[in-house]
Amino acid sequence: MELKGNKIYALEKIPSELDVFVLKFLRILEKYTEYVIISGYVSILLGRSRITEDVDLFIKPLNKQVFSEFYKELIKNDFWCLNAENEDELYSYLDDHLAIRFAAEGTYAPNFEIKYPKDELDEETFSNYLIVVLKIGEIKISSLERQIAFKRYYLTGDKDTEDALHIEELFKNHIDYSKVNKYKELIKLKREVIKE
Amino acid sequence: MIESKRLFMKPGRDNKEERENFVKFWANYINSVGDVVWSKQQNVIINSQMHNSREFYRCLNKTEEGRKTLKRLKEQMLKVGKN
């Protein structure tokens, strides 16, 4: 695995069934909107030896017509939504900044949790992402510094702290800790806003 | 396969340290071998989860009782979405 500019090359990585499943979903999603994968799957994609039930993504807001086309294509390709079957209802969930989940038809996990960014800090994910290049396709993930900061200072569970540690160890000489600290401060502010 | 010097892991004093030591050990291992080597091992874990998940639902689908359970699960899931 090699980090060069905003790309991480993992061309020799043998894709897991999860990678193949993720790319199947992304190939549909990216026809309709932009996305960035956040949270657990990022560290797994970067080699962490653990499993996950869901793949979390931020997507850029869609209008109703585009969402309808996106939804129909997912259904045609054997996905189903775990939250509702009615398109209007699903669209309103997203609009209310709630996450909706899609899984392969007949299963519940793993699933894709998609949501719109809620604030400026979330939106910043789209201007500061990395591309992981696999031999079967490319996957956009949030920046290493953002991953570390959110895992360490926002999510804070054992699993999350270990994900952060994995990324720090793996990319030891590439992490910009001034950026991590900046995120840490912004997360602190975000927490205060949520409390109010 | 890229040959590498064998790495050893420092045991932790408690469960937390043990887990963290393994995370560091594994990350250093990834950096010391080619992607084919570590990904093959990681895939054993990930692919078995994918396999188990598929099998779970496939087995439920085989029987009338199982199909009823799946239907109930789906209805519950949709209800959670509505609430």
PDB file of C-alpha atoms in Angstrom:
ATOM      1  CA  MET A   1       0.000   0.000   0.000  1.00  0.00           C
ATOM      2  CA  GLU A   2       1.475   3.334  -0.981  1.00  0.00           C
ATOM      3  CA  LEU A   3       0.278   6.893  -0.358  1.00  0.00           C
ATOM      4  CA  LYS A   4       1.117   9.309  -3.191  1.00  0.00           C
ATOM      5  CA  GLY A   5      -0.573  12.721  -3.232  1.00  0.00           C
ATOM      6  CA  ASN A   6      -4.273  12.135  -2.663  1.00  0.00           C
ATOM      7  CA  LYS A   7      -4.168   8.499  -3.767  1.00  0.00           C
ATOM      8  CA  ILE A   8      -3.451   5.311  -1.863  1.00  0.00           C
ATOM      9  CA  TYR A   9      -2.369   2.571  -4.225  1.00  0.00           C
ATOM     10  CA  ALA A  10      -3.256  -0.976  -3.162  1.00  0.00           C
ATOM     11  CA  LEU A  11      -3.184  -2.606  -6.554  1.00  0.00           C
ATOM     12  CA  GLU A  12      -1.834  -5.921  -5.280  1.00  0.00           C
ATOM     13  CA  LYS A  13      -4.442  -6.198  -2.521  1.00  0.00           C
ATOM     14  CA  ILE A  14      -6.683  -9.205  -3.126  1.00  0.00           C
ATOM     15  CA  PRO A  15     -10.168  -7.662  -3.063  1.00  0.00           C
ATOM     16  CA  SER A  16     -12.404  -9.052  -0.308  1.00  0.00           C
ATOM     17  CA  GLU A  17     -16.036  -9.941  -0.966  1.00  0.00           C
ATOM     18  CA  LEU A  18     -16.852  -6.781   0.991  1.00  0.00           C
ATOM     19  CA  ASP A  19     -14.719  -4.645  -1.370  1.00  0.00           C
ATOM     20  CA  VAL A  20     -16.550  -6.171  -4.356  1.00  0.00           C
ATOM     21  CA  PHE A  21     -19.924  -5.494  -2.704  1.00  0.00           C
ATOM     22  CA  VAL A  22     -18.932  -1.908  -1.855  1.00  0.00           C
ATOM     23  CA  LEU A  23     -17.841  -1.245  -5.432  1.00  0.00           C
ATOM     24  CA  LYS A  24     -21.108  -2.694  -6.786  1.00  0.00           C
ATOM     25  CA  PHE A  25     -23.005  -0.122  -4.687  1.00  0.00           C
ATOM     26  CA  LEU A  26     -20.631   2.754  -5.480  1.00  0.00           C
ATOM     27  CA  ARG A  27     -20.772   2.181  -9.256  1.00  0.00           C
ATOM     28  CA  ILE A  28     -24.508   2.868  -9.035  1.00  0.00           C
ATOM     29  CA  LEU A  29     -24.292   5.698  -6.490  1.00  0.00           C
ATOM     30  CA  GLU A  30     -21.646   7.707  -8.333  1.00  0.00           C
ATOM     31  CA  LYS A  31     -23.850   7.954 -11.424  1.00  0.00           C
ATOM     32  CA  TYR A  32     -26.188  10.139  -9.351  1.00  0.00           C
ATOM     33  CA  THR A  33     -24.131  12.015  -6.775  1.00  0.00           C
ATOM     34  CA  GLU A  34     -20.763  12.438  -5.090  1.00  0.00           C
ATOM     35  CA  TYR A  35     -19.856  10.385  -2.062  1.00  0.00           C
ATOM     36  CA  VAL A  36     -17.105   9.945   0.518  1.00  0.00           C
ATOM     37  CA  ILE A  37     -16.856   6.868   2.729  1.00  0.00           C
ATOM     38  CA  ILE A  38     -16.369   7.624   6.404  1.00  0.00           C
ATOM     39  CA  SER A  39     -15.947   5.502   9.526  1.00  0.00           C
ATOM     40  CA  GLY A  40     -15.208   1.773   9.975  1.00  0.00           C
ATOM     41  CA  TYR A  41     -14.889   0.451   6.438  1.00  0.00           C
ATOM     42  CA  VAL A  42     -12.085   2.963   5.785  1.00  0.00           C
ATOM     43  CA  SER A  43      -9.741   1.282   8.260  1.00  0.00           C
ATOM     44  CA  ILE A  44     -10.804  -2.154   6.982  1.00  0.00           C
ATOM     45  CA  LEU A  45     -10.053  -1.101   3.412  1.00  0.00           C
ATOM     46  CA  LEU A  46      -6.669   0.041   4.706  1.00  0.00           C
ATOM     47  CA  GLY A  47      -5.958  -3.382   6.152  1.00  0.00           C
ATOM     48  CA  ARG A  48      -7.448  -3.462   9.652  1.00  0.00           C
ATOM     49  CA  SER A  49      -8.202  -7.084  10.600  1.00  0.00           C
ATOM     50  CA  ARG A  50     -11.814  -6.717  11.677  1.00  0.00           C
ATOM     51  CA  ILE A  51     -15.297  -6.925  10.246  1.00  0.00           C
ATOM     52  CA  THR A  52     -18.168  -4.455  10.057  1.00  0.00           C
ATOM     53  CA  GLU A  53     -21.930  -4.518   9.666  1.00  0.00           C
ATOM     54  CA  ASP A  54     -22.203  -1.223   7.844  1.00  0.00           C
ATOM     55  CA  VAL A  55     -20.425   1.067   5.438  1.00  0.00           C
ATOM     56  CA  ASP A  56     -21.103   4.742   6.242  1.00  0.00           C
ATOM     57  CA  LEU A  57     -21.114   7.342   3.493  1.00  0.00           C
ATOM     58  CA  PHE A  58     -21.771  11.026   3.136  1.00  0.00           C
ATOM     59  CA  ILE A  59     -23.504  11.845  -0.132  1.00  0.00           C
ATOM     60  CA  LYS A  60     -24.195  15.224  -1.695  1.00  0.00           C
ATOM     61  CA  PRO A  61     -27.911  16.112  -1.621  1.00  0.00           C
ATOM     62  CA  LEU A  62     -30.045  14.851  -4.505  1.00  0.00           C
ATOM     63  CA  ASN A  63     -33.211  16.314  -5.939  1.00  0.00           C
ATOM     64  CA  LYS A  64     -36.326  14.142  -5.806  1.00  0.00           C
ATOM     65  CA  GLN A  65     -36.185  13.062  -9.442  1.00  0.00           C
ATOM     66  CA  VAL A  66     -32.520  12.026  -9.258  1.00  0.00           C
ATOM     67  CA  PHE A  67     -33.141  10.212  -5.966  1.00  0.00           C
ATOM     68  CA  SER A  68     -36.007   8.318  -7.586  1.00  0.00           C
ATOM     69  CA  GLU A  69     -33.747   7.171 -10.457  1.00  0.00           C
ATOM     70  CA  PHE A  70     -31.004   6.189  -8.002  1.00  0.00           C
ATOM     71  CA  TYR A  71     -33.457   4.218  -5.869  1.00  0.00           C
ATOM     72  CA  LYS A  72     -34.939   2.413  -8.876  1.00  0.00           C
ATOM     73  CA  GLU A  73     -31.503   1.400 -10.123  1.00  0.00           C
ATOM     74  CA  LEU A  74     -30.600   0.023  -6.675  1.00  0.00           C
ATOM     75  CA  ILE A  75     -33.800  -2.049  -6.602  1.00  0.00           C
ATOM     76  CA  LYS A  76     -33.113  -3.296 -10.144  1.00  0.00           C
ATOM     77  CA  ASN A  77     -29.686  -4.425  -8.956  1.00  0.00           C
ATOM     78  CA  ASP A  78     -31.022  -6.465  -6.009  1.00  0.00           C
ATOM     79  CA  PHE A  79     -30.602  -3.957  -3.207  1.00  0.00           C
ATOM     80  CA  TRP A  80     -33.378  -3.063  -0.797  1.00  0.00           C
ATOM     81  CA  CYS A  81     -33.804  -0.272   1.714  1.00  0.00           C
ATOM     82  CA  LEU A  82     -34.056  -1.256   5.356  1.00  0.00           C
ATOM     83  CA  ASN A  83     -35.996   1.889   6.329  1.00  0.00           C
ATOM     84  CA  ALA A  84     -38.950   2.020   3.947  1.00  0.00           C
ATOM     85  CA  GLU A  85     -40.191   0.990   0.508  1.00  0.00           C
ATOM     86  CA  ASN A  86     -41.789   4.279  -0.349  1.00  0.00           C
ATOM     87  CA  GLU A  87     -39.509   6.632  -2.319  1.00  0.00           C
ATOM     88  CA  ASP A  88     -41.108   9.810  -0.946  1.00  0.00           C
ATOM     89  CA  GLU A  89     -40.668   8.601   2.597  1.00  0.00           C
ATOM     90  CA  LEU A  90     -37.012   7.738   1.991  1.00  0.00           C
ATOM     91  CA  TYR A  91     -36.376  11.067   0.328  1.00  0.00           C
ATOM     92  CA  SER A  92     -37.902  12.875   3.301  1.00  0.00           C
ATOM     93  CA  TYR A  93     -35.651  10.948   5.711  1.00  0.00           C
ATOM     94  CA  LEU A  94     -32.571  12.129   3.836  1.00  0.00           C
ATOM     95  CA  ASP A  95     -33.967  15.636   3.673  1.00  0.00           C
ATOM     96  CA  ASP A  96     -34.419  15.569   7.454  1.00  0.00           C
ATOM     97  CA  HIS A  97     -30.754  14.611   7.736  1.00  0.00           C
ATOM     98  CA  LEU A  98     -31.544  11.061   8.764  1.00  0.00           C
ATOM     99  CA  ALA A  99     -29.529   8.144   7.432  1.00  0.00           C
ATOM    100  CA  ILE A 100     -31.050   5.420   5.260  1.00  0.00           C
ATOM    101  CA  ARG A 101     -29.617   1.925   4.779  1.00  0.00           C
ATOM    102  CA  PHE A 102     -29.420  -0.374   1.795  1.00  0.00           C
ATOM    103  CA  ALA A 103     -28.480  -4.058   1.808  1.00  0.00           C
ATOM    104  CA  ALA A 104     -28.483  -6.872  -0.723  1.00  0.00           C
ATOM    105  CA  GLU A 105     -32.031  -8.191  -1.253  1.00  0.00           C
ATOM    106  CA  GLY A 106     -32.866 -10.836   1.350  1.00  0.00           C
ATOM    107  CA  THR A 107     -30.096  -9.770   3.750  1.00  0.00           C
ATOM    108  CA  TYR A 108     -29.620  -7.088   6.396  1.00  0.00           C
ATOM    109  CA  ALA A 109     -25.860  -6.981   6.790  1.00  0.00           C
ATOM    110  CA  PRO A 110     -23.545  -5.719   5.598  1.00  0.00           C
ATOM    111  CA  ASN A 111     -25.422  -2.589   4.607  1.00  0.00           C
ATOM    112  CA  PHE A 112     -24.715   0.916   3.330  1.00  0.00           C
ATOM    113  CA  GLU A 113     -25.700   3.823   5.567  1.00  0.00           C
ATOM    114  CA  ILE A 114     -26.034   6.945   3.453  1.00  0.00           C
ATOM    115  CA  LYS A 115     -26.670  10.453   4.747  1.00  0.00           C
ATOM    116  CA  TYR A 116     -26.265  14.108   3.840  1.00  0.00           C
ATOM    117  CA  PRO A 117     -23.670  16.225   5.641  1.00  0.00           C
ATOM    118  CA  LYS A 118     -25.268  18.047   8.579  1.00  0.00           C
ATOM    119  CA  ASP A 119     -22.866  20.957   9.045  1.00  0.00           C
ATOM    120  CA  GLU A 120     -19.763  22.631   7.636  1.00  0.00           C
ATOM    121  CA  LEU A 121     -17.470  20.134   9.296  1.00  0.00           C
ATOM    122  CA  ASP A 122     -19.334  17.266   7.591  1.00  0.00           C
ATOM    123  CA  GLU A 123     -19.327  19.115   4.260  1.00  0.00           C
ATOM    124  CA  GLU A 124     -15.574  19.585   4.455  1.00  0.00           C
ATOM    125  CA  THR A 125     -15.239  15.818   3.873  1.00  0.00           C
ATOM    126  CA  PHE A 126     -15.909  16.476   0.182  1.00  0.00           C
ATOM    127  CA  SER A 127     -13.033  18.906  -0.248  1.00  0.00           C
ATOM    128  CA  ASN A 128     -10.460  16.796   1.558  1.00  0.00           C
ATOM    129  CA  TYR A 129     -10.663  13.141   0.602  1.00  0.00           C
ATOM    130  CA  LEU A 130      -8.368  10.356  -0.563  1.00  0.00           C
ATOM    131  CA  ILE A 131      -8.840   7.841  -3.367  1.00  0.00           C
ATOM    132  CA  VAL A 132      -7.925   4.221  -2.695  1.00  0.00           C
ATOM    133  CA  VAL A 133      -6.930   2.567  -5.945  1.00  0.00           C
ATOM    134  CA  LEU A 134      -7.659  -1.176  -6.056  1.00  0.00           C
ATOM    135  CA  LYS A 135      -7.263  -3.366  -9.101  1.00  0.00           C
ATOM    136  CA  ILE A 136     -11.063  -3.615  -9.356  1.00  0.00           C
ATOM    137  CA  GLY A 137     -11.833   0.082  -8.932  1.00  0.00           C
ATOM    138  CA  GLU A 138     -11.396   3.276  -6.956  1.00  0.00           C
ATOM    139  CA  ILE A 139     -12.981   4.190  -3.619  1.00  0.00           C
ATOM    140  CA  LYS A 140     -13.169   7.687  -2.085  1.00  0.00           C
ATOM    141  CA  ILE A 141     -12.473   7.842   1.636  1.00  0.00           C
ATOM    142  CA  SER A 142     -12.208  10.711   4.090  1.00  0.00           C
ATOM    143  CA  SER A 143      -8.719  12.023   4.883  1.00  0.00           C
ATOM    144  CA  LEU A 144      -6.464  10.124   7.301  1.00  0.00           C
ATOM    145  CA  GLU A 145      -6.334  13.093   9.694  1.00  0.00           C
ATOM    146  CA  ARG A 146     -10.114  13.340   9.745  1.00  0.00           C
ATOM    147  CA  GLN A 147     -10.447   9.600  10.324  1.00  0.00           C
ATOM    148  CA  ILE A 148      -8.028   9.718  13.239  1.00  0.00           C
ATOM    149  CA  ALA A 149      -9.642  12.761  14.847  1.00  0.00           C
ATOM    150  CA  PHE A 150     -13.230  11.508  14.534  1.00  0.00           C
ATOM    151  CA  LYS A 151     -12.327   8.046  15.779  1.00  0.00           C
ATOM    152  CA  ARG A 152     -10.288   9.351  18.713  1.00  0.00           C
ATOM    153  CA  TYR A 153     -12.267  12.405  19.784  1.00  0.00           C
ATOM    154  CA  TYR A 154     -15.839  11.950  18.516  1.00  0.00           C
ATOM    155  CA  LEU A 155     -16.678   8.246  18.423  1.00  0.00           C
ATOM    156  CA  THR A 156     -14.166   7.214  21.130  1.00  0.00           C
ATOM    157  CA  GLY A 157     -15.174   3.529  21.518  1.00  0.00           C
ATOM    158  CA  ASP A 158     -12.459   0.842  21.849  1.00  0.00           C
ATOM    159  CA  LYS A 159     -13.007  -0.266  18.253  1.00  0.00           C
ATOM    160  CA  ASP A 160     -12.752   3.353  17.053  1.00  0.00           C
ATOM    161  CA  THR A 161      -9.609   4.132  19.017  1.00  0.00           C
ATOM    162  CA  GLU A 162      -8.033   0.982  17.576  1.00  0.00           C
ATOM    163  CA  ASP A 163      -9.054   2.023  14.047  1.00  0.00           C
ATOM    164  CA  ALA A 164      -7.303   5.372  14.633  1.00  0.00           C
ATOM    165  CA  LEU A 165      -4.227   3.623  15.984  1.00  0.00           C
ATOM    166  CA  HIS A 166      -4.125   1.340  12.931  1.00  0.00           C
ATOM    167  CA  ILE A 167      -4.150   4.303  10.542  1.00  0.00           C
ATOM    168  CA  GLU A 168      -1.519   6.157  12.615  1.00  0.00           C
ATOM    169  CA  GLU A 169       0.814   3.155  12.641  1.00  0.00           C
ATOM    170  CA  LEU A 170       0.286   2.357   8.990  1.00  0.00           C
ATOM    171  CA  PHE A 171       0.899   5.890   7.714  1.00  0.00           C
ATOM    172  CA  LYS A 172       3.278   7.009  10.475  1.00  0.00           C
ATOM    173  CA  ASN A 173       5.270   9.447   8.349  1.00  0.00           C
ATOM    174  CA  HIS A 174       2.331  10.883   6.447  1.00  0.00           C
ATOM    175  CA  ILE A 175      -0.008  12.098   9.181  1.00  0.00           C
ATOM    176  CA  ASP A 176      -0.256  15.857   9.631  1.00  0.00           C
ATOM    177  CA  TYR A 177      -0.941  16.200  13.364  1.00  0.00           C
ATOM    178  CA  SER A 178      -1.629  19.928  13.108  1.00  0.00           C
ATOM    179  CA  LYS A 179      -4.642  18.945  10.967  1.00  0.00           C
ATOM    180  CA  VAL A 180      -5.657  16.238  13.465  1.00  0.00           C
ATOM    181  CA  ASN A 181      -5.574  18.848  16.246  1.00  0.00           C
ATOM    182  CA  LYS A 182      -7.567  21.299  14.148  1.00  0.00           C
ATOM    183  CA  TYR A 183     -10.250  18.629  13.666  1.00  0.00           C
ATOM    184  CA  LYS A 184     -10.087  17.895  17.388  1.00  0.00           C
ATOM    185  CA  GLU A 185     -10.980  21.530  18.148  1.00  0.00           C
ATOM    186  CA  LEU A 186     -13.775  21.575  15.554  1.00  0.00           C
ATOM    187  CA  ILE A 187     -15.169  18.332  16.990  1.00  0.00           C
ATOM    188  CA  LYS A 188     -15.172  19.936  20.432  1.00  0.00           C
ATOM    189  CA  LEU A 189     -17.229  22.824  19.036  1.00  0.00           C
ATOM    190  CA  LYS A 190     -19.564  20.372  17.252  1.00  0.00           C
ATOM    191  CA  ARG A 191     -20.145  18.548  20.551  1.00  0.00           C
ATOM    192  CA  GLU A 192     -20.993  21.842  22.278  1.00  0.00           C
ATOM    193  CA  VAL A 193     -23.496  22.741  19.535  1.00  0.00           C
ATOM    194  CA  ILE A 194     -25.123  19.294  19.827  1.00  0.00           C
ATOM    195  CA  LYS A 195     -25.414  19.719  23.631  1.00  0.00           C
ATOM    196  CA  GLU A 196     -27.216  23.097  23.298  1.00  0.00           C
TER     197      GLU A 196
ATOM    198  CA  MET B   1       5.171 -13.319  -2.124  1.00  0.00           C
ATOM    199  CA  ILE B   2       7.577 -10.816  -0.561  1.00  0.00           C
ATOM    200  CA  GLU B   3       9.841 -12.485   2.012  1.00  0.00           C
ATOM    201  CA  SER B   4      10.203 -10.504   5.213  1.00  0.00           C
ATOM    202  CA  LYS B   5      11.966 -10.710   8.540  1.00  0.00           C
ATOM    203  CA  ARG B   6       9.733 -12.346  11.150  1.00  0.00           C
ATOM    204  CA  LEU B   7       8.175  -9.748  13.478  1.00  0.00           C
ATOM    205  CA  PHE B   8       7.336 -10.389  17.119  1.00  0.00           C
ATOM    206  CA  MET B   9       4.611  -8.812  19.194  1.00  0.00           C
ATOM    207  CA  LYS B  10       5.050  -7.429  22.688  1.00  0.00           C
ATOM    208  CA  PRO B  11       2.419  -8.937  25.046  1.00  0.00           C
ATOM    209  CA  GLY B  12       0.134  -6.397  26.747  1.00  0.00           C
ATOM    210  CA  ARG B  13      -0.272  -6.013  30.507  1.00  0.00           C
ATOM    211  CA  ASP B  14      -4.059  -6.013  30.220  1.00  0.00           C
ATOM    212  CA  ASN B  15      -6.687  -6.673  27.558  1.00  0.00           C
ATOM    213  CA  LYS B  16      -6.644  -3.071  26.284  1.00  0.00           C
ATOM    214  CA  GLU B  17      -2.858  -2.967  25.916  1.00  0.00           C
ATOM    215  CA  GLU B  18      -2.849  -6.439  24.383  1.00  0.00           C
ATOM    216  CA  ARG B  19      -5.376  -5.379  21.742  1.00  0.00           C
ATOM    217  CA  GLU B  20      -3.526  -2.129  21.013  1.00  0.00           C
ATOM    218  CA  ASN B  21      -0.233  -3.976  20.724  1.00  0.00           C
ATOM    219  CA  PHE B  22      -1.793  -6.312  18.199  1.00  0.00           C
ATOM    220  CA  VAL B  23      -3.201  -3.392  16.181  1.00  0.00           C
ATOM    221  CA  LYS B  24       0.302  -1.824  16.023  1.00  0.00           C
ATOM    222  CA  PHE B  25       1.877  -5.195  15.279  1.00  0.00           C
ATOM    223  CA  TRP B  26      -0.567  -5.883  12.447  1.00  0.00           C
ATOM    224  CA  ALA B  27      -0.083  -2.389  10.940  1.00  0.00           C
ATOM    225  CA  ASN B  28       3.697  -2.861  11.001  1.00  0.00           C
ATOM    226  CA  TYR B  29       3.253  -6.300   9.463  1.00  0.00           C
ATOM    227  CA  ILE B  30       1.196  -4.777   6.628  1.00  0.00           C
ATOM    228  CA  ASN B  31       4.022  -2.317   6.010  1.00  0.00           C
ATOM    229  CA  SER B  32       6.601  -5.104   5.963  1.00  0.00           C
ATOM    230  CA  VAL B  33       4.969  -7.453   3.436  1.00  0.00           C
ATOM    231  CA  GLY B  34       3.294  -7.094   0.043  1.00  0.00           C
ATOM    232  CA  ASP B  35      -0.449  -6.373  -0.224  1.00  0.00           C
ATOM    233  CA  VAL B  36      -1.121  -9.913  -1.470  1.00  0.00           C
ATOM    234  CA  VAL B  37       0.248 -11.407   1.755  1.00  0.00           C
ATOM    235  CA  TRP B  38      -1.741  -9.419   4.318  1.00  0.00           C
ATOM    236  CA  SER B  39      -4.914  -9.136   2.238  1.00  0.00           C
ATOM    237  CA  LYS B  40      -5.099 -12.923   1.867  1.00  0.00           C
ATOM    238  CA  GLN B  41      -5.170 -13.199   5.672  1.00  0.00           C
ATOM    239  CA  GLN B  42      -7.594 -10.308   6.125  1.00  0.00           C
ATOM    240  CA  ASN B  43      -9.927 -11.857   3.555  1.00  0.00           C
ATOM    241  CA  VAL B  44     -10.301 -15.012   5.669  1.00  0.00           C
ATOM    242  CA  ILE B  45     -11.984 -12.842   8.324  1.00  0.00           C
ATOM    243  CA  ILE B  46     -14.024 -10.626   6.011  1.00  0.00           C
ATOM    244  CA  ASN B  47     -15.129 -13.265   3.520  1.00  0.00           C
ATOM    245  CA  SER B  48     -16.262 -15.596   6.296  1.00  0.00           C
ATOM    246  CA  GLN B  49     -18.528 -12.825   7.638  1.00  0.00           C
ATOM    247  CA  MET B  50     -19.998 -12.279   4.165  1.00  0.00           C
ATOM    248  CA  HIS B  51     -20.472 -16.035   3.751  1.00  0.00           C
ATOM    249  CA  ASN B  52     -22.116 -16.424   7.182  1.00  0.00           C
ATOM    250  CA  SER B  53     -24.450 -13.526   6.540  1.00  0.00           C
ATOM    251  CA  ARG B  54     -25.582 -14.963   3.183  1.00  0.00           C
ATOM    252  CA  GLU B  55     -25.967 -18.483   4.641  1.00  0.00           C
ATOM    253  CA  PHE B  56     -28.014 -17.190   7.571  1.00  0.00           C
ATOM    254  CA  TYR B  57     -30.633 -15.649   5.295  1.00  0.00           C
ATOM    255  CA  ARG B  58     -30.460 -18.520   2.767  1.00  0.00           C
ATOM    256  CA  CYS B  59     -31.143 -21.081   5.507  1.00  0.00           C
ATOM    257  CA  LEU B  60     -34.037 -19.053   6.872  1.00  0.00           C
ATOM    258  CA  ASN B  61     -35.476 -18.862   3.370  1.00  0.00           C
ATOM    259  CA  LYS B  62     -35.528 -22.654   3.063  1.00  0.00           C
ATOM    260  CA  THR B  63     -38.407 -23.256   5.469  1.00  0.00           C
ATOM    261  CA  GLU B  64     -41.880 -21.801   5.868  1.00  0.00           C
ATOM    262  CA  GLU B  65     -41.077 -20.902   9.487  1.00  0.00           C
ATOM    263  CA  GLY B  66     -37.826 -19.218   8.400  1.00  0.00           C
ATOM    264  CA  ARG B  67     -39.581 -17.210   5.703  1.00  0.00           C
ATOM    265  CA  LYS B  68     -42.109 -16.019   8.295  1.00  0.00           C
ATOM    266  CA  THR B  69     -39.202 -14.928  10.534  1.00  0.00           C
ATOM    267  CA  LEU B  70     -37.601 -13.036   7.650  1.00  0.00           C
ATOM    268  CA  LYS B  71     -40.918 -11.352   6.840  1.00  0.00           C
ATOM    269  CA  ARG B  72     -41.304 -10.355  10.481  1.00  0.00           C
ATOM    270  CA  LEU B  73     -37.741  -9.001  10.585  1.00  0.00           C
ATOM    271  CA  LYS B  74     -38.368  -6.956   7.449  1.00  0.00           C
ATOM    272  CA  GLU B  75     -41.615  -5.533   8.818  1.00  0.00           C
ATOM    273  CA  GLN B  76     -39.886  -4.636  12.087  1.00  0.00           C
ATOM    274  CA  MET B  77     -37.061  -2.951  10.199  1.00  0.00           C
ATOM    275  CA  LEU B  78     -39.506  -0.883   8.126  1.00  0.00           C
ATOM    276  CA  LYS B  79     -41.420   0.041  11.312  1.00  0.00           C
ATOM    277  CA  VAL B  80     -38.173   1.234  12.954  1.00  0.00           C
ATOM    278  CA  GLY B  81     -37.572   3.396   9.896  1.00  0.00           C
ATOM    279  CA  LYS B  82     -41.013   4.990  10.287  1.00  0.00           C
ATOM    280  CA  ASN B  83     -40.518   5.771  14.022  1.00  0.00           C
TER     281      ASN B  83
END
